[in-house]
Tab-separated table of C-alpha atoms in Angstrom:
chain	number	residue	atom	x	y	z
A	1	UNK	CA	-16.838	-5.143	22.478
A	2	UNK	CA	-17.712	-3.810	19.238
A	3	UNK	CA	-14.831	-2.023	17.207
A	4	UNK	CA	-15.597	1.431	16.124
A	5	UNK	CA	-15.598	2.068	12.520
A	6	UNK	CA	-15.637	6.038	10.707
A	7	UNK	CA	-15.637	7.315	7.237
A	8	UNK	CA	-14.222	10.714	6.841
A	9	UNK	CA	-13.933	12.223	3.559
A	10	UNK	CA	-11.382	13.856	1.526
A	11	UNK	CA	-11.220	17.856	1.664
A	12	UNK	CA	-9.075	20.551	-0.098
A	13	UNK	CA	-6.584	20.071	3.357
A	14	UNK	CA	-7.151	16.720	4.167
A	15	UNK	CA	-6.909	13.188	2.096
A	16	UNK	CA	-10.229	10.769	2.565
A	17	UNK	CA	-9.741	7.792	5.160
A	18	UNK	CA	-11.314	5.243	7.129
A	19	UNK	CA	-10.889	4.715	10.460
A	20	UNK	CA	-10.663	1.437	12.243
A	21	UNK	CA	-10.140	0.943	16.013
A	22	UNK	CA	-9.420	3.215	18.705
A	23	UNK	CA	-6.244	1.329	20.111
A	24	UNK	CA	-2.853	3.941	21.586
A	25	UNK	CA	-0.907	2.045	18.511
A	26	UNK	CA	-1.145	4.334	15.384
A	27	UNK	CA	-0.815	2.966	11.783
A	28	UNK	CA	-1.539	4.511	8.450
A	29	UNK	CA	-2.393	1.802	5.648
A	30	UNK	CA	-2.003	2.975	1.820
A	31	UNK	CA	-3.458	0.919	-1.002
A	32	UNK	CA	-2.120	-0.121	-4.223
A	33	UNK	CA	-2.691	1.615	-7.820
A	34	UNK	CA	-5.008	0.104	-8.744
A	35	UNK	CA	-7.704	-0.087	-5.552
A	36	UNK	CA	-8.782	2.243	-2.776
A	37	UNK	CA	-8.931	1.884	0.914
A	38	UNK	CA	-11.116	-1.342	0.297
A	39	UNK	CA	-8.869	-3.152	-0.617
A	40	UNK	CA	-8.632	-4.005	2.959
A	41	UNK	CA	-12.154	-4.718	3.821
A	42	UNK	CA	-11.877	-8.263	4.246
A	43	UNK	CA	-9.185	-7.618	6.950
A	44	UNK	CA	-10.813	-5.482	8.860
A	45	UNK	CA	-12.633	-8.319	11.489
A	46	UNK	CA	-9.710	-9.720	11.862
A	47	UNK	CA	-7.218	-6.761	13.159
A	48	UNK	CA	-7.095	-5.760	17.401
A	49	UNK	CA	-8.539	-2.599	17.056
A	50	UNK	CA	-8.328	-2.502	20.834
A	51	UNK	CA	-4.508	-2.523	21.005
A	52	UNK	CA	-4.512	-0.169	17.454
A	53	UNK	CA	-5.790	2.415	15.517
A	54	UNK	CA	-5.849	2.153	12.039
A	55	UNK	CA	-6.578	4.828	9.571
A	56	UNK	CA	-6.759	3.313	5.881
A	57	UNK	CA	-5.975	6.584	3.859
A	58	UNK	CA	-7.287	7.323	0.359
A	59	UNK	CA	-5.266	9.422	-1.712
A	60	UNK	CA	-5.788	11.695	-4.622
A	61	UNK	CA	-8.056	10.374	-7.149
A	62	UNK	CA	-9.271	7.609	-4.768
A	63	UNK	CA	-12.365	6.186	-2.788
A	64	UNK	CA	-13.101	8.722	-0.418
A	65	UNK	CA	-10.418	11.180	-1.831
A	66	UNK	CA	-11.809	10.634	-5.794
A	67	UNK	CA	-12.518	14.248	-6.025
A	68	UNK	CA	-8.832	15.611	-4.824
A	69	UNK	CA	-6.672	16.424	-7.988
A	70	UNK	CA	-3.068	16.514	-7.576
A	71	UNK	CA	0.667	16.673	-8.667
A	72	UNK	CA	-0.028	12.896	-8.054
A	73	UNK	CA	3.825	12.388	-6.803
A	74	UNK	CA	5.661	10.502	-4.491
A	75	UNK	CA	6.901	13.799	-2.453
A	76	UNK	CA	2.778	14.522	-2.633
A	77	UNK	CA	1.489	11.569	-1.345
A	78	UNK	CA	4.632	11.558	1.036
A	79	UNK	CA	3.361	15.545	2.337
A	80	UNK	CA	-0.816	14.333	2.255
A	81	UNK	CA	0.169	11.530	4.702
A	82	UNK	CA	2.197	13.881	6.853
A	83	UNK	CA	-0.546	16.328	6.962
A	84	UNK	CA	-3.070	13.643	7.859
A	85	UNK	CA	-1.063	12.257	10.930
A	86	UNK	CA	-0.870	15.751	11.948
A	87	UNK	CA	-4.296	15.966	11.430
A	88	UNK	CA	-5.046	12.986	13.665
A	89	UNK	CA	-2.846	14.436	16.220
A	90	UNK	CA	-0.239	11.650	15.923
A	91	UNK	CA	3.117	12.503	16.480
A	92	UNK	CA	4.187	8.722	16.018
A	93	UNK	CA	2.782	6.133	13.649
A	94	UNK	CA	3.528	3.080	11.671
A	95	UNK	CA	3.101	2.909	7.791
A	96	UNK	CA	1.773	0.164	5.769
A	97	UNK	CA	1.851	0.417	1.896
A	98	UNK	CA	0.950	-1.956	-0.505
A	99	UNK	CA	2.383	-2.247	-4.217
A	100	UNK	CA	2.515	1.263	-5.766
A	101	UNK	CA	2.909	2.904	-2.453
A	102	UNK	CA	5.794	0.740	-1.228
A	103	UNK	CA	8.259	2.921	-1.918
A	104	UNK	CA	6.489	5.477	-0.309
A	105	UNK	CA	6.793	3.574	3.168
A	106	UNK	CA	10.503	4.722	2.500
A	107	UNK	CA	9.919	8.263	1.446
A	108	UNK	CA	7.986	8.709	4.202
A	109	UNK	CA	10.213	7.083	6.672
A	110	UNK	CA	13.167	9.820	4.783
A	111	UNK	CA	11.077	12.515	5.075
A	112	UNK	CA	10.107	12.357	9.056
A	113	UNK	CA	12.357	9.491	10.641
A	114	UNK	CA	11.711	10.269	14.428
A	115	UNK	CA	8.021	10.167	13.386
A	116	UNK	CA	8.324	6.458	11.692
A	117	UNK	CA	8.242	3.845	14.352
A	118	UNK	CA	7.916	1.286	11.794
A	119	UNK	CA	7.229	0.352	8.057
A	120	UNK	CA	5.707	-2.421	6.452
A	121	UNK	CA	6.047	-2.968	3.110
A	122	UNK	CA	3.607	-5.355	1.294
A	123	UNK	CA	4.625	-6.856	-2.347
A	124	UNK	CA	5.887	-3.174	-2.711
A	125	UNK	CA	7.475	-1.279	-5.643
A	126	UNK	CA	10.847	0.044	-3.986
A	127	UNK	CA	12.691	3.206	-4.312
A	128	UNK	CA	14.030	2.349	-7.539
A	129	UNK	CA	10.857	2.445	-9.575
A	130	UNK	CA	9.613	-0.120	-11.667
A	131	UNK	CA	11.607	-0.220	-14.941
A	132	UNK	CA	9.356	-1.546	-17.671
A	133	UNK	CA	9.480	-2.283	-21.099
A	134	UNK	CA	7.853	-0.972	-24.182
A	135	UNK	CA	5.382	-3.583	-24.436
A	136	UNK	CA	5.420	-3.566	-20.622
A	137	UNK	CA	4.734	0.052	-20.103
A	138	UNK	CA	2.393	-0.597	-23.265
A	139	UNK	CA	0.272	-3.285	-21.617
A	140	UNK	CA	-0.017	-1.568	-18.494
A	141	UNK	CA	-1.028	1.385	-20.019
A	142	UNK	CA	-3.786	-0.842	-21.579
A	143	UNK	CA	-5.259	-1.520	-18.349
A	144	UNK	CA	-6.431	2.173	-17.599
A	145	UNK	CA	-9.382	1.951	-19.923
A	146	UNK	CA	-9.423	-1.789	-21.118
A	147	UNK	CA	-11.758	-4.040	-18.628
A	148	UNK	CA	-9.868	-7.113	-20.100
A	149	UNK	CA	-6.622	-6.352	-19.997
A	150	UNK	CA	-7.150	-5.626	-16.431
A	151	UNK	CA	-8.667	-8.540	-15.562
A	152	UNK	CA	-5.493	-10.302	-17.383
A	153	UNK	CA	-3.235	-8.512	-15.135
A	154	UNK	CA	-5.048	-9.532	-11.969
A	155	UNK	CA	-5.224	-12.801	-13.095
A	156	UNK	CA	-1.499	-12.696	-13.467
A	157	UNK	CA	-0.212	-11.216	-10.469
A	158	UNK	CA	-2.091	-13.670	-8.099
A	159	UNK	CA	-1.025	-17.190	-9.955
A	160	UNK	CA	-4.436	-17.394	-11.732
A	161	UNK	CA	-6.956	-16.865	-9.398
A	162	UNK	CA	-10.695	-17.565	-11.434
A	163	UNK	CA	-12.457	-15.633	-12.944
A	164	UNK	CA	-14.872	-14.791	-10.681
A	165	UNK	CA	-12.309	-13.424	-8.779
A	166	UNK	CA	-11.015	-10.746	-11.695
A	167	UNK	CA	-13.981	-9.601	-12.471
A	168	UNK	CA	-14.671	-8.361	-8.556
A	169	UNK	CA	-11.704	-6.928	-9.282
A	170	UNK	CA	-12.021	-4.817	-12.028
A	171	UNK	CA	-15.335	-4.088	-10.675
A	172	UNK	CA	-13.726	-2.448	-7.239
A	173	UNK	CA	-11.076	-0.903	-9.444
A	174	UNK	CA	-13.522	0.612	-11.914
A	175	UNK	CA	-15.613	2.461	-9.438
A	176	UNK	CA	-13.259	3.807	-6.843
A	177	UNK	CA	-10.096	5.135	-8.903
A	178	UNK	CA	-10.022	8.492	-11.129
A	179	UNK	CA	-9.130	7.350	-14.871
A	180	UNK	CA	-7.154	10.770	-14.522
A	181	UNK	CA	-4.847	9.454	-11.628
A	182	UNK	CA	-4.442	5.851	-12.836
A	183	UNK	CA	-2.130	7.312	-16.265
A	184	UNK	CA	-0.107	9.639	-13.389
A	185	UNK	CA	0.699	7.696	-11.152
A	186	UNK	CA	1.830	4.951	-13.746
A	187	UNK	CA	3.980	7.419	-14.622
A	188	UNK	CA	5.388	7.904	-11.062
A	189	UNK	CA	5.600	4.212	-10.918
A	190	UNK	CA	8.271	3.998	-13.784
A	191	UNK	CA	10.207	6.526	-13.637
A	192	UNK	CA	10.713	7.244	-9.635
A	193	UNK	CA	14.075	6.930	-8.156
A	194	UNK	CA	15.033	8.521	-5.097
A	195	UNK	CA	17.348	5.077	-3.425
A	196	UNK	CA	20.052	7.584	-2.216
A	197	UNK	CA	17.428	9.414	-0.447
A	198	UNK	CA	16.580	6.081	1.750
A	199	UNK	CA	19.452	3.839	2.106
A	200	UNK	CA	20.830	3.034	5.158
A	201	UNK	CA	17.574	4.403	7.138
A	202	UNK	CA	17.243	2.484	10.419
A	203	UNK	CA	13.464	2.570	10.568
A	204	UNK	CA	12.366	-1.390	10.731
A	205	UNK	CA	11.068	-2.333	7.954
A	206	UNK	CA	8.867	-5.708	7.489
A	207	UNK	CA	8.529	-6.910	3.812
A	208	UNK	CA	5.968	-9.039	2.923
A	209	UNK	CA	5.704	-11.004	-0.248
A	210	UNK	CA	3.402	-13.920	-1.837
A	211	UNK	CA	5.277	-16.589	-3.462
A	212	UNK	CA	2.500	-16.656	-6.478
A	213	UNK	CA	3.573	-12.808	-6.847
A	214	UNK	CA	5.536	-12.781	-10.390
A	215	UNK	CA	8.629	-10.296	-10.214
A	216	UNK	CA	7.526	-8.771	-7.047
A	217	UNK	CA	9.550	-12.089	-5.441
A	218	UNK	CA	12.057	-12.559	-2.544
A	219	UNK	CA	15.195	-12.449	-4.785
A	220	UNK	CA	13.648	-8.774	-5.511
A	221	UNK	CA	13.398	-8.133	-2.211
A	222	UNK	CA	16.864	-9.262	-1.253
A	223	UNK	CA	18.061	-6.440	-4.276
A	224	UNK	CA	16.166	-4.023	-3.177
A	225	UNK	CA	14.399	-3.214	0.476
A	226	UNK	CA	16.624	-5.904	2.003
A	227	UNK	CA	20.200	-4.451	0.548
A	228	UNK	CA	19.110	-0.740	1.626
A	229	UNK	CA	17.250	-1.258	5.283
A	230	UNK	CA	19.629	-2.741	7.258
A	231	UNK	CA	16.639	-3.543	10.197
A	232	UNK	CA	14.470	-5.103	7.478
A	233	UNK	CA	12.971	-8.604	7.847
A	234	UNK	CA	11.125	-10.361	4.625
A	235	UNK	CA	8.028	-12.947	5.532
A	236	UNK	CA	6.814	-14.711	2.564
A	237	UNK	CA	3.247	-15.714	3.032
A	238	UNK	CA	2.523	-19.309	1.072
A	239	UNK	CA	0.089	-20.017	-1.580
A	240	UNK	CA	-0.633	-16.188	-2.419
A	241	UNK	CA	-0.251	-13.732	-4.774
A	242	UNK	CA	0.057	-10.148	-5.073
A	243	UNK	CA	-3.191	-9.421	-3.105
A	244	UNK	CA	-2.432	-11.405	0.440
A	245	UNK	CA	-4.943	-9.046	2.203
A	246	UNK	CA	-7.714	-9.913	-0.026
A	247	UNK	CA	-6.667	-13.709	-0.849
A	248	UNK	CA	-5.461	-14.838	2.585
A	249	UNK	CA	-6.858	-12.228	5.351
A	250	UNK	CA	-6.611	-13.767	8.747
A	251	UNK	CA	-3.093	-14.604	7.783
A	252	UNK	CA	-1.767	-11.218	6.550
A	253	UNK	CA	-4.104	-9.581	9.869
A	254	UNK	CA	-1.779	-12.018	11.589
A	255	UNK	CA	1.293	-11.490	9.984
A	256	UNK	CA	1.419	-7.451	10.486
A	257	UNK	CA	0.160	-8.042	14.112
A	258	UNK	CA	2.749	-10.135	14.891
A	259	UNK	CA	5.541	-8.024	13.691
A	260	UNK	CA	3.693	-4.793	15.394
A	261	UNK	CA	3.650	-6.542	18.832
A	262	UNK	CA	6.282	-8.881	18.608
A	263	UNK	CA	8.471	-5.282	18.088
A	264	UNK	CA	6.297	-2.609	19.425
A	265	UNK	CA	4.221	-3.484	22.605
């Protein structure tokens, strides 16, 4: 049986999204900075959309949400994904974030607990921020308006995938993200901190990490989601970088499954 599939955009109330199944087990799915919702195309045939529903959000400045301006903070993106499950009419979900919105898996599980059934956190940013240095902060910085230093950086964070591969990349990045939103929400990247506000939450958490992922590694993990979450598992998926549902697909469709049902159904 075929999977249903809808495209909804963003409105002045409501954040963009794309809808994927029609399954009674909810889950919101947030990209990264530097992609919109399709990021996760190449997941899509291989998720049960007959045991779920997901809904594969764009927020401000993205995809089907480009036009939406914003505060672009965590507490906002926290509130716009709130205000979409309401919309939905989903008093319980799970949340998926990926990178960037990583640590707002945990805001959101702070913010509404007895709504968060679970979290899954992939190659996430945590809580804490990410602390960069000048020439850090610098390069990325670079990458809002320089093609090649963005291609350098995707490069790097999957272990040196071809090139090929980066410029697809850059490509996607290019034409679905708002220059406007990429410098703000670096900002939010580097300078949120809110850990008091989420440890010690009981909401499961499954983190998910590629071992060609630079930084972003297990021994992170460990410091971070692993210390605060005390119901939080960490799967390292082999031979992968920072993009595991675009580099290894079935396996990451499997992964989340697994945790989903193997918990949940």
């Amino acid at each position: 049986m075929k999977v249903p599939v809808e495209i909804r955009p963003g409105s002045e109330a409501i954040l963009g999204y794309v809808q994927y199944g029609n399954g009674p087990v909810r889950v919101l799915v947030m990209h990264d900075w530097l992609g919109d919702h399709s990021s996760y195309d190449a997941v899509m045939p291989w998720l049960d959309g007959h045991a779920f529903t997901y809904v594969f959000v764009d927020l401000r400045g993205y995809g089907q949400s480009i036009e939406l301006a914003g505060e672009y903070t965590v507490e906002e993106i926290a509130a716009d994904c709130l205000t979409l499950a309401d919309h939905l009419g989903w008093e319980y979900f799970h949340v998926v974030g990926h990178s960037m919105t990583g640590m707002i898996t945990q805001r959101v599980a702070a913010d509404a607990p007895s709504r968060i059934t679970s979290a899954i956190a992939v190659c996430p940013v945590s809580a804490a921020g990410n602390r960069l240095s000048p020439d850090a902060r610098a390069f990325f910085g670079s990458t809002i308006e320089s093609d090649e230093a963005l291609r350098r950086l995707f490069k790097f964070v999957t272990g040196g995938l071809s090139d090929a591969w980066a410029d697809r990349k850059v490509r996607q990045s290019r034409d679905t993200v708002s220059s406007v939103c990429r410098t703000r929400y670096l900002e939010m990247l580097i300078t949120a901190d809110f850990v008091d506000d989420i440890r010690g939450l009981e909401t499961p958490f499954l983190v998910i990490v590629g071992d060609r992922d630079p930084g972003l590694d297990p021994e992170a993990m460990k410091r971070t989601f692993l210390a605060w979450h005390p119901n939080a598992e960490l799967h390292v998926i082999p031979n992968c970088g920072h993009y595991p549902m675009q580099e290894c697909p079935p396996y990451f469709a499997t992964t989340i499954e697994g945790f989903l049902k193997r918990k949940f159904l």
